[in-house]
Amino acid sequence: MIDRNVEDLSTQEFSLVSQEAQQLFASIAETACQRPELVVQCLEKLQSTVEELQVADEELRQQQEALTGVQADLERERQRYRDLFDFAPDGYLITNGYGLIQEANIAAGRLFNMPPDHMVGKPLVSFVYDDHRHAFLSLLNQLPTLHRVQDWQAKLCSRGQTLFDASLTMEMVHPASQNSSSEATPLPIRWLVRDITPQKRAEEQLRQMQLQNLELREVDHLKTQFIAALSHEMITPLSAILGLAQLLQQHFQQKREGRFVSITERIVNNGRSLLTIIEDMLSHSRLQSFRLTLNPEPVDLRDLLLSTVDELRSLADQKALQIHLRLPTEPLVVTNDILRLRQVVVNLLSNAIKFTDTGSICVNLWELPEGRIAIVVSDTGIGIAPEDQLRIFREFWQASQRNSRQNRGAGLGLSICKAIVELMQGSITVESRLGEGAIFRVELPRWLPTETEE
């Protein structure tokens, strides 16, 4: 269009100059003999006309250079868009309104396993899997009304009959972008074709994992219910056995029958150890099902530690271990769940006795600032390796495989301590070195809100 306008303008300029020149020559021929001064005027006029012609020629040259530059820019822009089309990472197609392929880029050729120019003229529906062709054709017929459809999923078939999952986005070409068209001719369609086979596989794997997760949750729920039921069933007869064993122990102590006292003491100690394990299993099942609750009430923590240590002292005596208590001289009353506090202390003391062969165990009780208290249980036992200290609070895990065989347990004690302490809004930490014992520190708020306060 620009080239045509410049050509028309230059033609008009030359026509005008030519007419003026002819008129000047005619005037010179008529007046040369009669009035010589007119010849001079005509020559001056001719010179002016020639200068105008030179100016017009320069303007024409500049316009031609500008036109050449614009054409080069347009060609570069066209090539840039062509490269973007050809080298796009996703498959791009252009079809006519009936779905016949007019253009295809390199990525589309890779998807359908054929050179892009070999795809031209083929109906796109021929690459659609048989079961999806009816839906594809229906969508193609609706596209003039919809104008754009995004992420429509179907199975496509490449050359060689290889199926793949694809996401198709299609859009009618806007009429303003067409060079020429009639209302009766369907508009061209742009297509974006993306292979989503890896995504579909990942979705299927995720679905399978979710199903497995549901099955595992159900198994875990059944396991929790079984442990809870078993623990309840075992606690009642075990409590009766412990009660009778303690009566026998008292009887033999009164009769001063040392051999039987030792036997009944062993029965009582082992029964208490078994009861602790069962209580841990029951607490674990309740924690797993979020049914473990606290019943805060006032309790003298000093008395609680004294009574708990007395209960476990016989276990320490069997290994000739000393238990030292460092407690406040005055009662230290806190508001907390007595049973759960005792369970935490029993687990920490039992572990200290279990993994200490020589030396002593120390129990400290401190009052901290800001309404908090600390219970610290230290021992001179085998200690815990640094890498194991990160894992000892996990369920069913024990720090030393050698010692776990010698001191077999459920591996629940410390994980339950951590869960209970956190339920009490507190924290539990450990400091230890191999061969140098361990220090377990429990920090708790001094007062937990009761049901009335809540």
Short mmCIF file of C-alpha atoms in Angstrom, two decimals:
data_model
loop_
_atom_site.label_atom_id
_atom_site.label_comp_id
_atom_site.label_asym_id
_atom_site.label_seq_id
_atom_site.Cartn_x
_atom_site.Cartn_y
_atom_site.Cartn_z
CA MET A 1 0.00 0.00 0.00
CA ILE A 2 2.84 2.41 0.89
CA ASP A 3 4.70 1.50 -2.32
CA ARG A 4 1.61 2.25 -4.41
CA ASN A 5 1.06 5.66 -2.79
CA VAL A 6 4.67 6.69 -3.34
CA GLU A 7 4.48 5.61 -7.00
CA ASP A 8 1.26 7.60 -7.56
CA LEU A 9 2.77 10.69 -5.91
CA SER A 10 5.93 10.56 -8.02
CA THR A 11 3.90 10.10 -11.21
CA GLN A 12 1.86 13.21 -10.41
CA GLU A 13 5.02 15.25 -9.72
CA PHE A 14 6.64 14.26 -13.01
CA SER A 15 3.42 14.91 -14.93
CA LEU A 16 3.20 18.43 -13.54
CA VAL A 17 6.85 19.16 -14.28
CA SER A 18 6.51 17.73 -17.78
CA GLN A 19 3.47 19.88 -18.49
CA GLU A 20 5.24 23.00 -17.25
CA ALA A 21 8.29 22.21 -19.39
CA GLN A 22 6.16 21.72 -22.51
CA GLN A 23 4.38 25.00 -21.85
CA LEU A 24 7.73 26.77 -21.47
CA PHE A 25 9.09 25.37 -24.73
CA ALA A 26 5.89 26.42 -26.53
CA SER A 27 6.14 29.91 -25.05
CA ILE A 28 9.79 30.22 -26.07
CA ALA A 29 9.00 29.11 -29.61
CA GLU A 30 6.21 31.70 -29.99
CA THR A 31 7.91 34.67 -28.37
CA ALA A 32 11.56 34.18 -29.21
CA CYS A 33 11.41 36.47 -32.22
CA GLN A 34 9.02 39.05 -30.90
CA ARG A 35 10.16 39.60 -27.31
CA PRO A 36 13.67 38.37 -26.36
CA GLU A 37 13.16 39.32 -22.68
CA LEU A 38 10.53 36.61 -22.46
CA VAL A 39 13.14 34.04 -23.37
CA VAL A 40 15.09 34.96 -20.27
CA GLN A 41 11.96 34.65 -18.15
CA CYS A 42 11.19 31.28 -19.66
CA LEU A 43 14.70 30.03 -18.97
CA GLU A 44 14.45 31.19 -15.37
CA LYS A 45 11.13 29.44 -15.09
CA LEU A 46 12.67 26.32 -16.58
CA GLN A 47 15.51 26.44 -14.07
CA SER A 48 12.98 26.74 -11.22
CA THR A 49 11.08 23.78 -12.61
CA VAL A 50 14.25 21.70 -12.83
CA GLU A 51 15.06 22.53 -9.21
CA GLU A 52 11.56 21.45 -8.18
CA LEU A 53 12.11 18.27 -10.10
CA GLN A 54 15.36 17.64 -8.23
CA VAL A 55 13.63 18.25 -4.89
CA ALA A 56 10.85 15.85 -5.86
CA ASP A 57 13.45 13.28 -6.89
CA GLU A 58 15.23 13.60 -3.51
CA GLU A 59 11.94 13.23 -1.65
CA LEU A 60 11.13 10.19 -3.74
CA ARG A 61 14.54 8.65 -2.94
CA GLN A 62 14.06 9.25 0.80
CA GLN A 63 10.57 7.78 0.69
CA GLN A 64 11.92 4.77 -1.17
CA GLU A 65 14.62 4.25 1.48
CA ALA A 66 12.03 4.58 4.26
CA LEU A 67 9.80 2.11 2.46
CA THR A 68 12.67 -0.36 2.08
CA GLY A 69 13.42 -0.06 5.82
CA VAL A 70 9.77 -0.62 6.76
CA GLN A 71 9.59 -3.65 4.49
CA ALA A 72 12.77 -5.08 6.09
CA ASP A 73 11.35 -4.51 9.58
CA LEU A 74 8.11 -6.17 8.57
CA GLU A 75 10.01 -9.14 7.16
CA ARG A 76 12.11 -9.49 10.33
CA GLU A 77 8.97 -9.28 12.47
CA ARG A 78 7.24 -11.87 10.31
CA GLN A 79 10.27 -14.16 10.58
CA ARG A 80 10.42 -13.66 14.35
CA TYR A 81 6.80 -14.70 14.74
CA ARG A 82 7.41 -17.57 12.37
CA ASP A 83 10.32 -18.75 14.54
CA LEU A 84 8.18 -18.40 17.67
CA PHE A 85 5.54 -20.54 15.98
CA ASP A 86 7.98 -23.15 14.66
CA PHE A 87 10.16 -23.50 17.76
CA ALA A 88 7.49 -23.22 20.48
CA PRO A 89 7.79 -26.05 23.06
CA ASP A 90 4.12 -27.02 22.60
CA GLY A 91 2.40 -28.17 19.46
CA TYR A 92 0.74 -25.39 17.46
CA LEU A 93 -1.60 -25.98 14.53
CA ILE A 94 -3.73 -23.82 12.27
CA THR A 95 -6.69 -25.45 10.56
CA ASN A 96 -9.52 -24.17 8.44
CA GLY A 97 -13.02 -24.09 9.88
CA TYR A 98 -13.54 -27.74 8.90
CA GLY A 99 -10.49 -28.96 10.80
CA LEU A 100 -8.11 -29.45 7.85
CA ILE A 101 -4.53 -28.71 8.91
CA GLN A 102 -3.00 -25.69 7.14
CA GLU A 103 0.10 -25.16 9.28
CA ALA A 104 1.94 -27.16 11.93
CA ASN A 105 5.03 -26.35 13.96
CA ILE A 106 7.99 -28.58 14.81
CA ALA A 107 6.64 -29.57 18.23
CA ALA A 108 3.38 -30.71 16.63
CA GLY A 109 5.39 -32.83 14.22
CA ARG A 110 7.16 -34.47 17.16
CA LEU A 111 3.86 -35.13 18.94
CA PHE A 112 2.35 -36.85 15.91
CA ASN A 113 5.64 -38.43 14.77
CA MET A 114 5.71 -36.93 11.26
CA PRO A 115 7.24 -33.91 9.49
CA PRO A 116 5.08 -30.79 9.91
CA ASP A 117 4.70 -30.28 6.14
CA HIS A 118 3.34 -33.84 5.80
CA MET A 119 0.53 -32.94 8.19
CA VAL A 120 -0.75 -30.11 5.98
CA GLY A 121 -4.03 -31.03 4.29
CA LYS A 122 -4.85 -33.84 6.70
CA PRO A 123 -7.99 -33.61 8.89
CA LEU A 124 -7.07 -33.16 12.54
CA VAL A 125 -9.82 -35.59 13.53
CA SER A 126 -7.78 -38.39 11.93
CA PHE A 127 -5.29 -38.02 14.81
CA VAL A 128 -8.01 -38.35 17.46
CA TYR A 129 -8.57 -41.73 19.13
CA ASP A 130 -11.72 -43.46 17.85
CA ASP A 131 -13.59 -43.32 21.16
CA HIS A 132 -13.12 -39.53 21.36
CA ARG A 133 -13.85 -38.58 17.73
CA HIS A 134 -17.57 -37.98 18.20
CA ALA A 135 -16.94 -35.58 21.08
CA PHE A 136 -14.19 -33.87 19.06
CA LEU A 137 -16.43 -33.26 16.05
CA SER A 138 -19.24 -32.04 18.30
CA LEU A 139 -16.87 -29.54 19.91
CA LEU A 140 -15.60 -28.43 16.49
CA ASN A 141 -19.18 -27.67 15.41
CA GLN A 142 -19.81 -25.64 18.58
CA LEU A 143 -16.61 -23.60 18.28
CA PRO A 144 -18.11 -20.79 16.12
CA THR A 145 -20.47 -20.11 19.04
CA LEU A 146 -17.98 -20.72 21.83
CA HIS A 147 -15.08 -18.92 20.05
CA ARG A 148 -12.57 -20.45 22.50
CA VAL A 149 -12.24 -23.76 24.38
CA GLN A 150 -9.39 -24.28 26.84
CA ASP A 151 -7.77 -27.47 28.16
CA TRP A 152 -10.13 -29.96 26.54
CA GLN A 153 -8.65 -33.40 27.20
CA ALA A 154 -8.67 -36.30 24.78
CA LYS A 155 -6.55 -39.22 23.64
CA LEU A 156 -4.65 -38.56 20.41
CA CYS A 157 -2.88 -41.02 18.15
CA SER A 158 0.47 -40.36 16.49
CA ARG A 159 1.81 -42.05 13.39
CA GLY A 160 2.55 -45.60 14.45
CA GLN A 161 -0.70 -45.79 16.45
CA THR A 162 0.92 -44.61 19.69
CA LEU A 163 -1.72 -43.15 22.01
CA PHE A 164 -1.02 -40.22 24.32
CA ASP A 165 -3.11 -38.02 26.58
CA ALA A 166 -3.40 -34.46 25.29
CA SER A 167 -4.80 -31.13 26.39
CA LEU A 168 -6.19 -29.04 23.52
CA THR A 169 -6.90 -25.33 23.50
CA MET A 170 -8.64 -24.00 20.38
CA GLU A 171 -9.64 -20.51 19.31
CA MET A 172 -11.32 -19.04 16.24
CA VAL A 173 -9.14 -16.57 14.30
CA HIS A 174 -10.61 -13.07 14.64
CA PRO A 175 -12.08 -11.82 11.32
CA ALA A 176 -9.99 -8.63 11.44
CA SER A 177 -6.82 -10.70 11.16
CA GLN A 178 -7.89 -12.33 7.89
CA ASN A 179 -6.87 -10.99 4.51
CA SER A 180 -10.12 -11.92 2.83
CA SER A 181 -13.06 -14.06 3.83
CA SER A 182 -16.76 -14.35 3.32
CA GLU A 183 -19.39 -14.85 5.95
CA ALA A 184 -20.25 -18.25 4.49
CA THR A 185 -16.69 -19.58 4.95
CA PRO A 186 -15.89 -20.87 8.47
CA LEU A 187 -13.09 -18.97 10.15
CA PRO A 188 -9.67 -20.58 10.63
CA ILE A 189 -8.85 -22.11 14.02
CA ARG A 190 -5.68 -21.92 16.08
CA TRP A 191 -4.82 -25.03 18.14
CA LEU A 192 -2.50 -25.56 21.09
CA VAL A 193 -1.77 -29.26 21.67
CA ARG A 194 0.08 -30.32 24.83
CA ASP A 195 1.14 -33.85 25.81
CA ILE A 196 -0.11 -34.44 29.37
CA THR A 197 0.71 -38.15 29.58
CA PRO A 198 3.27 -37.65 32.41
CA GLN A 199 0.73 -35.53 34.30
CA LYS A 200 -1.94 -38.23 33.89
CA ARG A 201 0.47 -40.89 35.12
CA ALA A 202 1.37 -38.75 38.13
CA GLU A 203 -2.33 -38.20 38.88
CA GLU A 204 -2.95 -41.95 38.70
CA GLN A 205 0.03 -42.65 40.97
CA LEU A 206 -1.25 -40.02 43.41
CA ARG A 207 -4.71 -41.61 43.35
CA GLN A 208 -3.21 -45.04 44.06
CA MET A 209 -1.14 -43.58 46.90
CA GLN A 210 -4.23 -41.91 48.36
CA LEU A 211 -6.08 -45.22 48.24
CA GLN A 212 -3.16 -46.96 49.93
CA ASN A 213 -3.03 -44.18 52.50
CA LEU A 214 -6.71 -44.68 53.27
CA GLU A 215 -6.14 -48.42 53.63
CA LEU A 216 -3.16 -47.81 55.93
CA ARG A 217 -5.20 -45.39 58.02
CA GLU A 218 -7.91 -48.00 58.37
CA VAL A 219 -5.35 -50.63 59.37
CA ASP A 220 -3.79 -48.19 61.85
CA HIS A 221 -7.22 -47.40 63.26
CA LEU A 222 -7.97 -51.11 63.71
CA LYS A 223 -4.54 -51.60 65.32
CA THR A 224 -5.21 -48.74 67.73
CA GLN A 225 -8.60 -50.17 68.65
CA PHE A 226 -7.06 -53.63 69.16
CA ILE A 227 -4.27 -52.27 71.40
CA ALA A 228 -6.75 -50.26 73.44
CA ALA A 229 -9.05 -53.25 73.92
CA LEU A 230 -6.15 -55.58 74.73
CA SER A 231 -4.66 -53.10 77.21
CA HIS A 232 -7.98 -52.70 79.01
CA GLU A 233 -8.40 -56.47 79.19
CA MET A 234 -4.89 -56.97 80.58
CA ILE A 235 -4.88 -54.17 83.17
CA THR A 236 -7.66 -55.68 85.32
CA PRO A 237 -6.14 -59.16 85.89
CA LEU A 238 -2.63 -57.70 86.17
CA SER A 239 -3.77 -55.27 88.85
CA ALA A 240 -5.27 -58.21 90.75
CA ILE A 241 -2.01 -60.18 90.43
CA LEU A 242 -0.01 -57.19 91.68
CA GLY A 243 -2.36 -56.72 94.62
CA LEU A 244 -2.07 -60.37 95.65
CA ALA A 245 1.72 -60.33 95.15
CA GLN A 246 2.03 -57.28 97.39
CA LEU A 247 -0.06 -59.00 100.07
CA LEU A 248 2.18 -62.07 99.85
CA GLN A 249 5.24 -59.84 100.03
CA GLN A 250 3.95 -58.17 103.20
CA HIS A 251 3.07 -61.59 104.66
CA PHE A 252 6.53 -63.01 104.05
CA GLN A 253 8.15 -59.84 105.35
CA GLN A 254 6.20 -60.23 108.59
CA LYS A 255 7.21 -63.91 108.79
CA ARG A 256 10.82 -62.95 108.02
CA GLU A 257 11.04 -65.51 105.24
CA GLY A 258 13.74 -63.81 103.17
CA ARG A 259 13.74 -66.25 100.23
CA PHE A 260 10.00 -65.79 99.61
CA VAL A 261 10.26 -62.03 100.17
CA SER A 262 12.82 -61.88 97.35
CA ILE A 263 10.59 -63.95 95.05
CA THR A 264 7.46 -61.88 95.71
CA GLU A 265 9.47 -58.66 95.34
CA ARG A 266 10.59 -59.82 91.90
CA ILE A 267 6.98 -60.62 91.00
CA VAL A 268 5.86 -57.16 92.13
CA ASN A 269 8.67 -55.36 90.27
CA ASN A 270 8.14 -57.28 87.04
CA GLY A 271 4.39 -56.81 87.36
CA ARG A 272 4.85 -53.07 87.75
CA SER A 273 7.13 -53.01 84.68
CA LEU A 274 4.52 -54.90 82.70
CA LEU A 275 1.80 -52.57 83.98
CA THR A 276 3.86 -49.56 82.86
CA ILE A 277 4.20 -51.05 79.36
CA ILE A 278 0.47 -51.74 79.17
CA GLU A 279 -0.34 -48.23 80.38
CA ASP A 280 2.04 -46.86 77.73
CA MET A 281 0.29 -48.90 75.04
CA LEU A 282 -3.09 -47.63 76.22
CA SER A 283 -1.84 -44.04 76.30
CA HIS A 284 -0.37 -44.46 72.84
CA SER A 285 -3.68 -45.71 71.44
CA ARG A 286 -5.48 -42.77 73.03
CA LEU A 287 -2.94 -40.32 71.64
CA GLN A 288 -3.32 -41.85 68.19
CA SER A 289 -7.10 -41.44 68.32
CA PHE A 290 -6.90 -37.99 69.98
CA ARG A 291 -8.80 -39.30 73.01
CA LEU A 292 -6.14 -38.60 75.64
CA THR A 293 -7.34 -35.73 77.81
CA LEU A 294 -5.99 -34.06 80.93
CA ASN A 295 -7.82 -33.66 84.22
CA PRO A 296 -5.93 -30.88 86.02
CA GLU A 297 -6.19 -30.65 89.80
CA PRO A 298 -3.94 -29.32 92.58
CA VAL A 299 -1.08 -31.68 93.43
CA ASP A 300 2.06 -31.38 95.55
CA LEU A 301 4.74 -32.22 93.02
CA ARG A 302 7.26 -32.83 95.81
CA ASP A 303 5.09 -35.60 97.31
CA LEU A 304 4.40 -37.07 93.87
CA LEU A 305 8.12 -37.45 93.16
CA LEU A 306 8.80 -38.95 96.61
CA SER A 307 6.08 -41.58 96.26
CA THR A 308 7.06 -42.46 92.69
CA VAL A 309 10.72 -42.89 93.60
CA ASP A 310 9.74 -45.11 96.54
CA GLU A 311 7.74 -47.36 94.20
CA LEU A 312 10.70 -47.80 91.85
CA ARG A 313 13.49 -47.90 94.43
CA SER A 314 13.40 -51.70 94.64
CA LEU A 315 14.24 -51.89 90.90
CA ALA A 316 17.27 -49.70 91.52
CA ASP A 317 18.24 -51.78 94.55
CA GLN A 318 18.41 -54.91 92.38
CA LYS A 319 21.23 -53.22 90.40
CA ALA A 320 22.77 -51.56 93.49
CA LEU A 321 21.97 -48.11 92.11
CA GLN A 322 21.57 -45.08 94.32
CA ILE A 323 18.64 -42.68 93.72
CA HIS A 324 19.24 -39.13 94.93
CA LEU A 325 16.42 -36.62 95.35
CA ARG A 326 16.98 -32.88 95.28
CA LEU A 327 13.63 -31.34 96.12
CA PRO A 328 12.44 -28.04 97.59
CA THR A 329 12.10 -28.03 101.36
CA GLU A 330 8.56 -26.70 101.09
CA PRO A 331 5.63 -28.25 99.20
CA LEU A 332 5.45 -27.22 95.53
CA VAL A 333 1.78 -27.26 94.54
CA VAL A 334 0.94 -27.28 90.83
CA THR A 335 -2.28 -27.69 88.87
CA ASN A 336 -1.92 -30.64 86.53
CA ASP A 337 -3.07 -34.17 85.76
CA ILE A 338 -1.69 -36.35 88.59
CA LEU A 339 -1.86 -39.64 86.67
CA ARG A 340 -0.17 -38.26 83.55
CA LEU A 341 2.54 -36.50 85.57
CA ARG A 342 3.25 -39.75 87.37
CA GLN A 343 3.36 -41.60 84.04
CA VAL A 344 6.01 -39.20 82.71
CA VAL A 345 8.14 -39.51 85.86
CA VAL A 346 7.80 -43.32 85.93
CA ASN A 347 8.90 -43.59 82.30
CA LEU A 348 11.93 -41.35 82.81
CA LEU A 349 12.98 -43.13 86.02
CA SER A 350 12.39 -46.59 84.54
CA ASN A 351 14.55 -45.72 81.53
CA ALA A 352 17.29 -44.37 83.78
CA ILE A 353 17.31 -47.58 85.85
CA LYS A 354 17.07 -49.81 82.77
CA PHE A 355 20.08 -48.27 80.99
CA THR A 356 22.31 -47.68 84.03
CA ASP A 357 24.44 -50.58 85.27
CA THR A 358 26.56 -48.78 87.86
CA GLY A 359 26.49 -45.44 89.58
CA SER A 360 23.44 -43.43 90.51
CA ILE A 361 20.32 -41.61 89.37
CA CYS A 362 19.40 -38.10 90.43
CA VAL A 363 15.93 -36.49 90.41
CA ASN A 364 15.76 -32.70 90.66
CA LEU A 365 12.74 -30.41 91.03
CA TRP A 366 13.14 -26.67 90.46
CA GLU A 367 10.80 -23.73 90.40
CA LEU A 368 11.50 -21.47 87.40
CA PRO A 369 10.57 -17.85 86.70
CA GLU A 370 7.37 -16.90 84.87
CA GLY A 371 5.26 -19.57 86.56
CA ARG A 372 7.10 -22.65 85.29
CA ILE A 373 8.71 -25.69 86.92
CA ALA A 374 11.44 -28.12 85.83
CA ILE A 375 11.83 -31.85 86.55
CA VAL A 376 15.30 -33.18 85.69
CA VAL A 377 16.23 -36.88 85.72
CA SER A 378 19.93 -37.66 85.23
CA ASP A 379 21.86 -40.93 85.32
CA THR A 380 25.36 -42.36 84.93
CA GLY A 381 24.31 -44.93 82.34
CA ILE A 382 25.44 -45.83 78.84
CA GLY A 383 24.51 -42.47 77.34
CA ILE A 384 23.01 -41.66 73.94
CA ALA A 385 24.89 -40.96 70.70
CA PRO A 386 24.30 -37.50 69.17
CA GLU A 387 22.68 -38.97 66.04
CA ASP A 388 20.30 -41.02 68.22
CA GLN A 389 19.20 -38.04 70.30
CA LEU A 390 17.15 -36.77 67.33
CA ARG A 391 15.21 -40.05 67.16
CA ILE A 392 14.69 -41.29 70.69
CA PHE A 393 11.32 -39.54 70.98
CA ARG A 394 9.95 -41.46 67.99
CA GLU A 395 7.46 -44.27 68.45
CA PHE A 396 8.84 -47.83 68.73
CA TRP A 397 12.46 -46.68 68.57
CA GLN A 398 15.31 -47.33 70.98
CA ALA A 399 18.73 -45.72 70.89
CA SER A 400 20.95 -48.79 71.14
CA GLN A 401 20.09 -52.03 69.38
CA ARG A 402 22.45 -53.93 71.68
CA ASN A 403 20.84 -52.54 74.80
CA SER A 404 17.35 -52.82 73.35
CA ARG A 405 17.91 -56.57 73.20
CA GLN A 406 19.22 -56.66 76.73
CA ASN A 407 16.53 -54.31 78.05
CA ARG A 408 13.59 -55.21 75.87
CA GLY A 409 10.71 -52.71 75.93
CA ALA A 410 7.94 -51.45 73.70
CA GLY A 411 9.90 -48.39 72.61
CA LEU A 412 6.94 -46.17 73.47
CA GLY A 413 7.96 -44.60 76.78
CA LEU A 414 9.82 -41.51 75.57
CA SER A 415 7.45 -40.85 72.66
CA ILE A 416 4.53 -40.93 75.11
CA CYS A 417 6.41 -38.65 77.53
CA LYS A 418 6.93 -36.14 74.74
CA ALA A 419 3.28 -36.30 73.65
CA ILE A 420 1.97 -35.89 77.22
CA VAL A 421 4.39 -33.06 78.04
CA GLU A 422 3.41 -31.20 74.86
CA LEU A 423 -0.25 -31.76 75.74
CA MET A 424 0.59 -30.06 79.04
CA GLN A 425 2.03 -27.09 77.05
CA GLY A 426 5.55 -28.01 78.13
CA SER A 427 8.79 -29.30 76.59
CA ILE A 428 11.20 -32.21 77.05
CA THR A 429 14.88 -32.20 76.05
CA VAL A 430 17.88 -34.51 76.41
CA GLU A 431 21.62 -33.94 76.88
CA SER A 432 23.95 -36.91 76.65
CA ARG A 433 27.27 -38.38 75.57
CA LEU A 434 28.08 -42.03 75.00
CA GLY A 435 29.37 -43.58 78.22
CA GLU A 436 28.59 -40.46 80.28
CA GLY A 437 24.92 -40.91 81.10
CA ALA A 438 21.93 -38.80 80.07
CA ILE A 439 20.02 -35.79 81.41
CA PHE A 440 16.31 -35.48 80.61
CA ARG A 441 14.75 -32.10 81.39
CA VAL A 442 10.98 -31.52 81.48
CA GLU A 443 9.66 -27.96 81.73
CA LEU A 444 5.96 -27.39 82.46
CA PRO A 445 3.68 -24.49 83.30
CA ARG A 446 2.91 -24.52 87.00
CA TRP A 447 -0.82 -24.11 86.45
CA LEU A 448 -3.00 -25.70 83.78
CA PRO A 449 -6.57 -24.38 83.44
CA THR A 450 -9.20 -26.65 84.99
CA GLU A 451 -12.55 -27.42 83.33
CA THR A 452 -14.24 -24.72 85.45
CA GLU A 453 -11.67 -22.11 84.41
CA GLU A 454 -12.01 -23.11 80.76
#
